[in-house]
PDB file of C-alpha atoms in Angstrom:
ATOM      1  CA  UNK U 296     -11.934 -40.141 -10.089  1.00 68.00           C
ATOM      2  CA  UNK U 297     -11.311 -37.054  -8.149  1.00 72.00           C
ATOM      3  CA  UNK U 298     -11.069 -34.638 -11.221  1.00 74.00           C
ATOM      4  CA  UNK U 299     -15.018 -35.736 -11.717  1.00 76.00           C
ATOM      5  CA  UNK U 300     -15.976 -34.670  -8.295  1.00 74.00           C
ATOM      6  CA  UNK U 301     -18.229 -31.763  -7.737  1.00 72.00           C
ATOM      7  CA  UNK U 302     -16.111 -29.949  -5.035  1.00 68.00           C
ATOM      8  CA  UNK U 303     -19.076 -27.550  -4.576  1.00 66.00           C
ATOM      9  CA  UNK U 304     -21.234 -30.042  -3.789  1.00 70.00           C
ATOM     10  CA  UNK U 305     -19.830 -30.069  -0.066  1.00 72.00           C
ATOM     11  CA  UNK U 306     -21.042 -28.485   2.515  1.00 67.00           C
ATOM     12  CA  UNK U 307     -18.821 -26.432   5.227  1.00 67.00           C
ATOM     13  CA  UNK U 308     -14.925 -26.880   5.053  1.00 82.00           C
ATOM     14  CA  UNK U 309     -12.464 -29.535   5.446  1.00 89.00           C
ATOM     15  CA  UNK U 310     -10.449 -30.585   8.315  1.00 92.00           C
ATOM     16  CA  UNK U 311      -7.766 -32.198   6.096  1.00 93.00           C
ATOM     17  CA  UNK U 312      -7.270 -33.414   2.290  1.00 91.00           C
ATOM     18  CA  UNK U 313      -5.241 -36.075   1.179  1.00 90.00           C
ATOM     19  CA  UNK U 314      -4.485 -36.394  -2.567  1.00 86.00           C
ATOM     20  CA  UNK U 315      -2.621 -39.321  -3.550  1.00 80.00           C
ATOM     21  CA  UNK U 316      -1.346 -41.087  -6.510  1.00 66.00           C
ATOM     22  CA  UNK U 317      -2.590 -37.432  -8.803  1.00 67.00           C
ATOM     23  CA  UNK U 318      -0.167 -35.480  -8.649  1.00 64.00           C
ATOM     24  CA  UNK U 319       1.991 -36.027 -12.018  1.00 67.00           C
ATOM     25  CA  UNK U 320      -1.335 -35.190 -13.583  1.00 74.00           C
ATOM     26  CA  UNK U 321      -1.427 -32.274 -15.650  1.00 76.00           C
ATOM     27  CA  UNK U 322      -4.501 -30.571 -14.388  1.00 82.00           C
ATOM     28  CA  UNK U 323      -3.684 -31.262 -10.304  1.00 83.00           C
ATOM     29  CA  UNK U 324      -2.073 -27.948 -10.253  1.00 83.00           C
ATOM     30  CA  UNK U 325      -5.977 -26.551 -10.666  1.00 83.00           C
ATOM     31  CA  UNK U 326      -7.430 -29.468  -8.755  1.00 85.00           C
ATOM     32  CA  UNK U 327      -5.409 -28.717  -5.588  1.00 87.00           C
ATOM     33  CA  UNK U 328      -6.138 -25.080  -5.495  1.00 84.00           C
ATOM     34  CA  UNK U 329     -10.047 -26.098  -5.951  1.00 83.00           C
ATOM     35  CA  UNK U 330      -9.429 -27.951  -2.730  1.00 86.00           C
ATOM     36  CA  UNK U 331      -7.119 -25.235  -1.007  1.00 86.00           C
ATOM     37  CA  UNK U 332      -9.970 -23.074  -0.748  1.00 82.00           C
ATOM     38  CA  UNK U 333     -12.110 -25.695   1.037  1.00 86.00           C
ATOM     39  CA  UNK U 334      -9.952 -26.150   3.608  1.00 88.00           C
ATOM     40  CA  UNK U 335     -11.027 -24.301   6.991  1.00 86.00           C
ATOM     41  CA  UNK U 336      -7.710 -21.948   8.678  1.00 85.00           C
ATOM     42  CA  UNK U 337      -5.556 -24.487  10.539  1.00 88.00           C
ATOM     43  CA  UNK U 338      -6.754 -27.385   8.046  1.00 91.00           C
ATOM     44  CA  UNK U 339      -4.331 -29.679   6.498  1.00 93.00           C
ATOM     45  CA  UNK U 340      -3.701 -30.954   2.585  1.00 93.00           C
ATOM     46  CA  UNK U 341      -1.588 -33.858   2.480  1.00 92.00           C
ATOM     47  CA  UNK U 342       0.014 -34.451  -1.097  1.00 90.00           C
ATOM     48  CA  UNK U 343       1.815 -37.688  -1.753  1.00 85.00           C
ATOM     49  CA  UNK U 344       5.651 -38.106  -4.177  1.00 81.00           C
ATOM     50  CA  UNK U 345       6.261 -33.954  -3.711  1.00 82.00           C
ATOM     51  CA  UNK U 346       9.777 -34.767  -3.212  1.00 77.00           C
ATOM     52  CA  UNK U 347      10.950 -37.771  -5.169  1.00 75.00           C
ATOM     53  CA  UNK U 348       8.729 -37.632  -8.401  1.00 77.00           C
ATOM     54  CA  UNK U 349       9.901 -34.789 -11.275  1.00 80.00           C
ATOM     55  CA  UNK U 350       6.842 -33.696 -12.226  1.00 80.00           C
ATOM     56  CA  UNK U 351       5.621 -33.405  -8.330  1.00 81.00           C
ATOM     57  CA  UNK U 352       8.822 -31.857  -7.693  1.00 82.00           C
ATOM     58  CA  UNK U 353       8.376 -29.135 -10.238  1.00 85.00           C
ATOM     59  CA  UNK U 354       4.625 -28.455  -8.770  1.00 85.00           C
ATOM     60  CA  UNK U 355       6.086 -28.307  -5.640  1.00 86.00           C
ATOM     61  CA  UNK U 356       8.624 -25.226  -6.696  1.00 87.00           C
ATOM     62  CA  UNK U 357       6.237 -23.979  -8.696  1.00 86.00           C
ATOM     63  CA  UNK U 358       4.096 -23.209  -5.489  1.00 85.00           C
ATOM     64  CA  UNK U 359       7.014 -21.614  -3.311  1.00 84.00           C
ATOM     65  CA  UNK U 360       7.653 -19.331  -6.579  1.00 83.00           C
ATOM     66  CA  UNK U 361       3.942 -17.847  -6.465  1.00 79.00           C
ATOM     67  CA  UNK U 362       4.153 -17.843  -2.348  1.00 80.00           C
ATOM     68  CA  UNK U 363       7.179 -15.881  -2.527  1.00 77.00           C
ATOM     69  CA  UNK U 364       5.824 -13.534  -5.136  1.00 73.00           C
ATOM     70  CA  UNK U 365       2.513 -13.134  -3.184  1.00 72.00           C
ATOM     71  CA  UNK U 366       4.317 -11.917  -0.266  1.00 71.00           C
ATOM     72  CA  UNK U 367       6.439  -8.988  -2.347  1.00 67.00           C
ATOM     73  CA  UNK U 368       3.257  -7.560  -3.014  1.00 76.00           C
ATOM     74  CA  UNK U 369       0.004  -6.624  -1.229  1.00 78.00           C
ATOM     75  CA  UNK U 370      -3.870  -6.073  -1.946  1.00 82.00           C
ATOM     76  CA  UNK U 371      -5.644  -3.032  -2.612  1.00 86.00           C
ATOM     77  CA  UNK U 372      -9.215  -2.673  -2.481  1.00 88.00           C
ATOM     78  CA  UNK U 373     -10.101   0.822  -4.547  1.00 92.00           C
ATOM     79  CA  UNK U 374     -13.634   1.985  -3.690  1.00 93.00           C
ATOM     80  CA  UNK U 375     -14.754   4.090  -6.741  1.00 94.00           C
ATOM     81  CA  UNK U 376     -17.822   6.577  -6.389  1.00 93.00           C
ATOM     82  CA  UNK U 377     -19.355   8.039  -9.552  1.00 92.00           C
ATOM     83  CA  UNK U 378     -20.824  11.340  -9.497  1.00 89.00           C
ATOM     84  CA  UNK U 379     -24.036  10.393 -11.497  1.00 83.00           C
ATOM     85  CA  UNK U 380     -26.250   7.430  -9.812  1.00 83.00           C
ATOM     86  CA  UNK U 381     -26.778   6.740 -13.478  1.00 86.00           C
ATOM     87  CA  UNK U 382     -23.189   5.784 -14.134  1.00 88.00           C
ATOM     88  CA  UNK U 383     -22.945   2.379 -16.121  1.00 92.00           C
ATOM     89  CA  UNK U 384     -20.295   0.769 -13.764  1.00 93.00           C
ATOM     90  CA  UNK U 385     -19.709  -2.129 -15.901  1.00 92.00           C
ATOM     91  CA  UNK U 386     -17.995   0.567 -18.490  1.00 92.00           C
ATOM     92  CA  UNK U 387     -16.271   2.413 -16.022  1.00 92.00           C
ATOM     93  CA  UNK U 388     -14.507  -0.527 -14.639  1.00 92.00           C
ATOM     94  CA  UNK U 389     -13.329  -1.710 -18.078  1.00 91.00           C
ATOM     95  CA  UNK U 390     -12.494   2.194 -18.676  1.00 90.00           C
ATOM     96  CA  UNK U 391     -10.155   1.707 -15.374  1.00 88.00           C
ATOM     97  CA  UNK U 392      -8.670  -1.775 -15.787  1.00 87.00           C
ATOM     98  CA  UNK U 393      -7.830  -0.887 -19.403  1.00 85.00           C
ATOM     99  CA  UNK U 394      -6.595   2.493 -18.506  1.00 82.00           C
ATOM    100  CA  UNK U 395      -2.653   2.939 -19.426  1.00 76.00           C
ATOM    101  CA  UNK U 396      -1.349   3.603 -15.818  1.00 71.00           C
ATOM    102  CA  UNK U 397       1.535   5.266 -17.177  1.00 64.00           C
ATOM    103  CA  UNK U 398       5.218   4.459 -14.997  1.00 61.00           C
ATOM    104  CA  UNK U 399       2.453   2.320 -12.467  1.00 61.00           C
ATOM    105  CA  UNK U 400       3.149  -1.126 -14.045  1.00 56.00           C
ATOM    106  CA  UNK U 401       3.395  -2.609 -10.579  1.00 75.00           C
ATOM    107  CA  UNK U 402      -0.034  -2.417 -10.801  1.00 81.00           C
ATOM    108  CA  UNK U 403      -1.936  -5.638 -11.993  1.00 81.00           C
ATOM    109  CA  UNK U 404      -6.110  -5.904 -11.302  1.00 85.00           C
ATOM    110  CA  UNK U 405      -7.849  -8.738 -10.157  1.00 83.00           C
ATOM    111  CA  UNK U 406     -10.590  -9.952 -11.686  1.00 80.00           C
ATOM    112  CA  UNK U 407     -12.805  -9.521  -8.633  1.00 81.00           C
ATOM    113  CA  UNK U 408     -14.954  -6.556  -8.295  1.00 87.00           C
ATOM    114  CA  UNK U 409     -18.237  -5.767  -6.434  1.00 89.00           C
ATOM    115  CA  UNK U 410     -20.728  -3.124  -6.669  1.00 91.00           C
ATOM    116  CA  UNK U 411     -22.656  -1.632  -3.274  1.00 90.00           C
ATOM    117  CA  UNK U 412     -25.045   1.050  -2.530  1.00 88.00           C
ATOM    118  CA  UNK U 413     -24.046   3.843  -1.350  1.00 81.00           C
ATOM    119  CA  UNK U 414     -27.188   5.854  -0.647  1.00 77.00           C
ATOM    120  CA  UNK U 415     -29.586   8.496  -2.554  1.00 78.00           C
ATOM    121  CA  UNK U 416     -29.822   5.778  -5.588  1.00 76.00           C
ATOM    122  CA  UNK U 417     -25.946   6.546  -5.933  1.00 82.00           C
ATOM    123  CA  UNK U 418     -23.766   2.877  -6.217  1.00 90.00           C
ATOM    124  CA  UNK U 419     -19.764   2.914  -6.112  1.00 92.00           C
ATOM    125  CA  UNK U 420     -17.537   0.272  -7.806  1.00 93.00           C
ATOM    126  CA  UNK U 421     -15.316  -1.539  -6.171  1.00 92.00           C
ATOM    127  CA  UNK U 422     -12.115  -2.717  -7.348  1.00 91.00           C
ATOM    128  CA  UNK U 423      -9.294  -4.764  -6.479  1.00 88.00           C
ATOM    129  CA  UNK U 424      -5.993  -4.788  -7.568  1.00 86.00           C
ATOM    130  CA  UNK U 425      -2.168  -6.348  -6.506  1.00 83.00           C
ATOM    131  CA  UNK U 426       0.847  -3.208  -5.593  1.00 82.00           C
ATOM    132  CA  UNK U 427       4.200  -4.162  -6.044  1.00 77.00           C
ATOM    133  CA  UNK U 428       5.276  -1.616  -3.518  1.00 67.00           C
ATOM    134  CA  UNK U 429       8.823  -2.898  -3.456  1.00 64.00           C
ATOM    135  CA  UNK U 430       9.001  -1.705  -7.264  1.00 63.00           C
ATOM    136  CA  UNK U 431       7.906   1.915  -5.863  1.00 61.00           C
ATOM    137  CA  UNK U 432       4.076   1.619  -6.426  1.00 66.00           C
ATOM    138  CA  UNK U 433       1.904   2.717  -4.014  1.00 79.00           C
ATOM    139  CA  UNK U 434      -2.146   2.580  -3.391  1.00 83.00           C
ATOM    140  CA  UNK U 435      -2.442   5.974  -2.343  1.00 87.00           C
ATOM    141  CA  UNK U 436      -0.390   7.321  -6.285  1.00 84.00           C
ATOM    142  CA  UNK U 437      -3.195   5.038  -8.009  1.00 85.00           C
ATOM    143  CA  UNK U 438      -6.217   6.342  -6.397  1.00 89.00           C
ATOM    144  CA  UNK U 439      -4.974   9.785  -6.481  1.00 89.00           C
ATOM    145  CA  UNK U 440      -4.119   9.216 -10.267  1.00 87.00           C
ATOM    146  CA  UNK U 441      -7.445   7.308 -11.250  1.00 90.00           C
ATOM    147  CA  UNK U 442      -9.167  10.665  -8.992  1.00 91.00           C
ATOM    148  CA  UNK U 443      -7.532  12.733 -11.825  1.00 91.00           C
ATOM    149  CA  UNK U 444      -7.747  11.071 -15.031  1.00 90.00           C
ATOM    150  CA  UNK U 445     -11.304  10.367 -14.902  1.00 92.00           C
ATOM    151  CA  UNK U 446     -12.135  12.999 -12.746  1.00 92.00           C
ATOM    152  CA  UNK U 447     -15.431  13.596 -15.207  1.00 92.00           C
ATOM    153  CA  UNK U 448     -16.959  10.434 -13.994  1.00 92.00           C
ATOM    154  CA  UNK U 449     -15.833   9.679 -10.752  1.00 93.00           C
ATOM    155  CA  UNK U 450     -16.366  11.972  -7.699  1.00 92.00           C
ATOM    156  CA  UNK U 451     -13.990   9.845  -5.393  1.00 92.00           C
ATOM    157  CA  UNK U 452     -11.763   6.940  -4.809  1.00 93.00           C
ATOM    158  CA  UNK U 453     -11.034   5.646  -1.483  1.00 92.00           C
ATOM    159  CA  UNK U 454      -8.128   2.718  -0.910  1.00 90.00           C
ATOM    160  CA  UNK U 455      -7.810   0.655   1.836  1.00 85.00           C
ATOM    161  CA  UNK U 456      -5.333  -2.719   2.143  1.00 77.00           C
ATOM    162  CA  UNK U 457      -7.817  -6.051   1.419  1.00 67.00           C
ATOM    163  CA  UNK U 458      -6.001  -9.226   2.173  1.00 60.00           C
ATOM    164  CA  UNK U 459      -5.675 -12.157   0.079  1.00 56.00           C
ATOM    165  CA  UNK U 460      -9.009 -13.825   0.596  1.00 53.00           C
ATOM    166  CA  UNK U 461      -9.745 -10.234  -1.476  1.00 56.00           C
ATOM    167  CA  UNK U 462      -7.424 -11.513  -4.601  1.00 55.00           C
ATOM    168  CA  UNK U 463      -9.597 -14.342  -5.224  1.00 53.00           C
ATOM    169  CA  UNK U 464      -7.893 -17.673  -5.973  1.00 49.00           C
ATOM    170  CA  UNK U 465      -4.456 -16.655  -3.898  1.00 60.00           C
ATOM    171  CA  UNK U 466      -2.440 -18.764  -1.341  1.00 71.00           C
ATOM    172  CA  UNK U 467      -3.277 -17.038   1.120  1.00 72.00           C
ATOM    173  CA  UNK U 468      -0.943 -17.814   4.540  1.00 77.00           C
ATOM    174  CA  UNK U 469       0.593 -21.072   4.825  1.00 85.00           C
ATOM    175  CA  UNK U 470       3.116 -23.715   5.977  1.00 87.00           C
ATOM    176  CA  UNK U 471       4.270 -26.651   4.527  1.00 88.00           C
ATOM    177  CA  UNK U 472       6.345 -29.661   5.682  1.00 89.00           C
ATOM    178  CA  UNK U 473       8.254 -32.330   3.684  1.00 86.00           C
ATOM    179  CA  UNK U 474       8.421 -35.908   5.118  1.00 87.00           C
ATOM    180  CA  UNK U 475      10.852 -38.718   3.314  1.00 83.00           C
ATOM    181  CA  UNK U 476       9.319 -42.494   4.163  1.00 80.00           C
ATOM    182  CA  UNK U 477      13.039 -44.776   4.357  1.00 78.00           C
ATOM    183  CA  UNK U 478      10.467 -47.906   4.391  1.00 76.00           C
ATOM    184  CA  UNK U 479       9.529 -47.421   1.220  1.00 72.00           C
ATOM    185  CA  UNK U 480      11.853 -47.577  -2.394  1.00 70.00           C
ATOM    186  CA  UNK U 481      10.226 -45.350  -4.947  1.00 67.00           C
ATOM    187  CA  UNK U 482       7.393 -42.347  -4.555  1.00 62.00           C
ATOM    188  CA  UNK U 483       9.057 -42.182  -0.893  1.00 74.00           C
ATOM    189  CA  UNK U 484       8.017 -38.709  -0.107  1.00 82.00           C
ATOM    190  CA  UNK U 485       4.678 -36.634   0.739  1.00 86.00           C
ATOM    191  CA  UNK U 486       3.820 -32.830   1.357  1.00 90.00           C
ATOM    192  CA  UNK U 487       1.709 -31.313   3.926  1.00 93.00           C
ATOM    193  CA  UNK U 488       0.028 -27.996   3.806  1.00 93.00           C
ATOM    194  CA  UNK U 489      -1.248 -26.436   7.125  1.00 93.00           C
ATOM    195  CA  UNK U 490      -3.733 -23.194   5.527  1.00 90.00           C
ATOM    196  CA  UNK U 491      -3.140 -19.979   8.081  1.00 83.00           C
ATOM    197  CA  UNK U 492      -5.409 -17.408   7.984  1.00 70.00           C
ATOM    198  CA  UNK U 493      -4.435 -13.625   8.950  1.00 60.00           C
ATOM    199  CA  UNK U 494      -6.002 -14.022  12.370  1.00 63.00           C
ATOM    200  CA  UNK U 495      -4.689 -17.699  12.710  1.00 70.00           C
ATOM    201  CA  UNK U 496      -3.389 -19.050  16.251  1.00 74.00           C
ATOM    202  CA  UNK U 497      -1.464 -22.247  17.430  1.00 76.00           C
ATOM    203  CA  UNK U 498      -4.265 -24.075  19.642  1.00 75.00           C
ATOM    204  CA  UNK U 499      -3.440 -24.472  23.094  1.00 76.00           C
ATOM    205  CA  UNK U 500      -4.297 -27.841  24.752  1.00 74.00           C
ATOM    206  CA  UNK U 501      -3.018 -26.927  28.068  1.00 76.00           C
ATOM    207  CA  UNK U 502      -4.597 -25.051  30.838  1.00 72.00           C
ATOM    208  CA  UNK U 503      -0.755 -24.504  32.307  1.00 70.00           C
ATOM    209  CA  UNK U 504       1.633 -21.907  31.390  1.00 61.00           C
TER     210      UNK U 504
END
């Protein structure tokens, strides 16, 4: 049974993932993204009855829908230094997240954060959240409004674009290709998913121009 496999229990990345026969089940929407994130930039997942099955169908749309609402926005990585080296960054990032932004509700954090050292026993916070700049949000309003509302605690905050390996379990780049099978009469139809990284390529297999 797939859904009792250990996907962490393999070693490197895949090449390509089939899933077949799974996908009207109600937890292959969580399975599939497990497996997304195993597969190596330029990998495939192959999922069979995307186009003629309901439920499959539905997944199917549901994916475009977070794709195309992925791409309005972008990633913001927020690097926050404290002035004290004593600073209890576990409260200061729930101080931040659960900070009232005001007019920024474009705004939404990610649950991924990371703490590194900065030097003379002084460690800054690191935060990551998701700008709907489209709405009129902007990176550079946040940091200069978290600089100024907390401006007791924290001595700076620096913000630089991340990418969506940076927003944790995210779709990241890819493409996708629907294929009909006339031989067959019912569940006629599979997916495939090629994963693109930001720095993906089309291989060349052909020393000639």
């Amino acid at each position: 049974d797939a859904y009792d496999l250990n996907a962490s229990s393999f070693d490197g990345q895949f090449d390509l993932v089939w899933l077949d026969g799974i996908s009207t089940d109600e937890r292959f929407a969580g399975l599939f993204k497990t497996y997304w994130e195993l597969i190596k930039d330029g990998g495939y997942a192959a999922v069979h009855s995307t186009l003629t099955n309901n439920l499959s169908k539905a997944w199917l749309s549901k994916v475009h829908a977070e794709k195309k609402a992925e791409e309005a926005t972008c990633v913001a990585r927020f690097e926050v230094k404290p002035w004290d080296g004593d600073a209890d960054l576990s409260l200061l990032k729930d101080k931040v997240r659960g900070h009232d932004l005001d007019n920024l509700a474009q705004v939404t954090w990610l649950e991924r954060s990371l703490v590194e050292e900065v030097g003379y026993g002084i460690k800054k916070l690191i935060l990551f959240a998701r700008i709907d700049e489209a709405a009129g949000a902007s990176a550079e309003v946040v940091a200069d409004y978290l600089s100024e509302t907390f401006e007791e605690e924290i001595q700076s905050v620096d913000v630089e674009l991340g990418d969506d390996a940076d927003a944790g379990a995210s779709w990241g780049n890819f493409s996708v290709f629907g294929f009909l099978e006339p031989h067959k009469t019912r569940q006629n139809s599979f997916s495939l998913f090629q994963k693109r990284g930001l720095t993906y390529a089309e291989p060349s297999y052909s020393w000639t121009p």
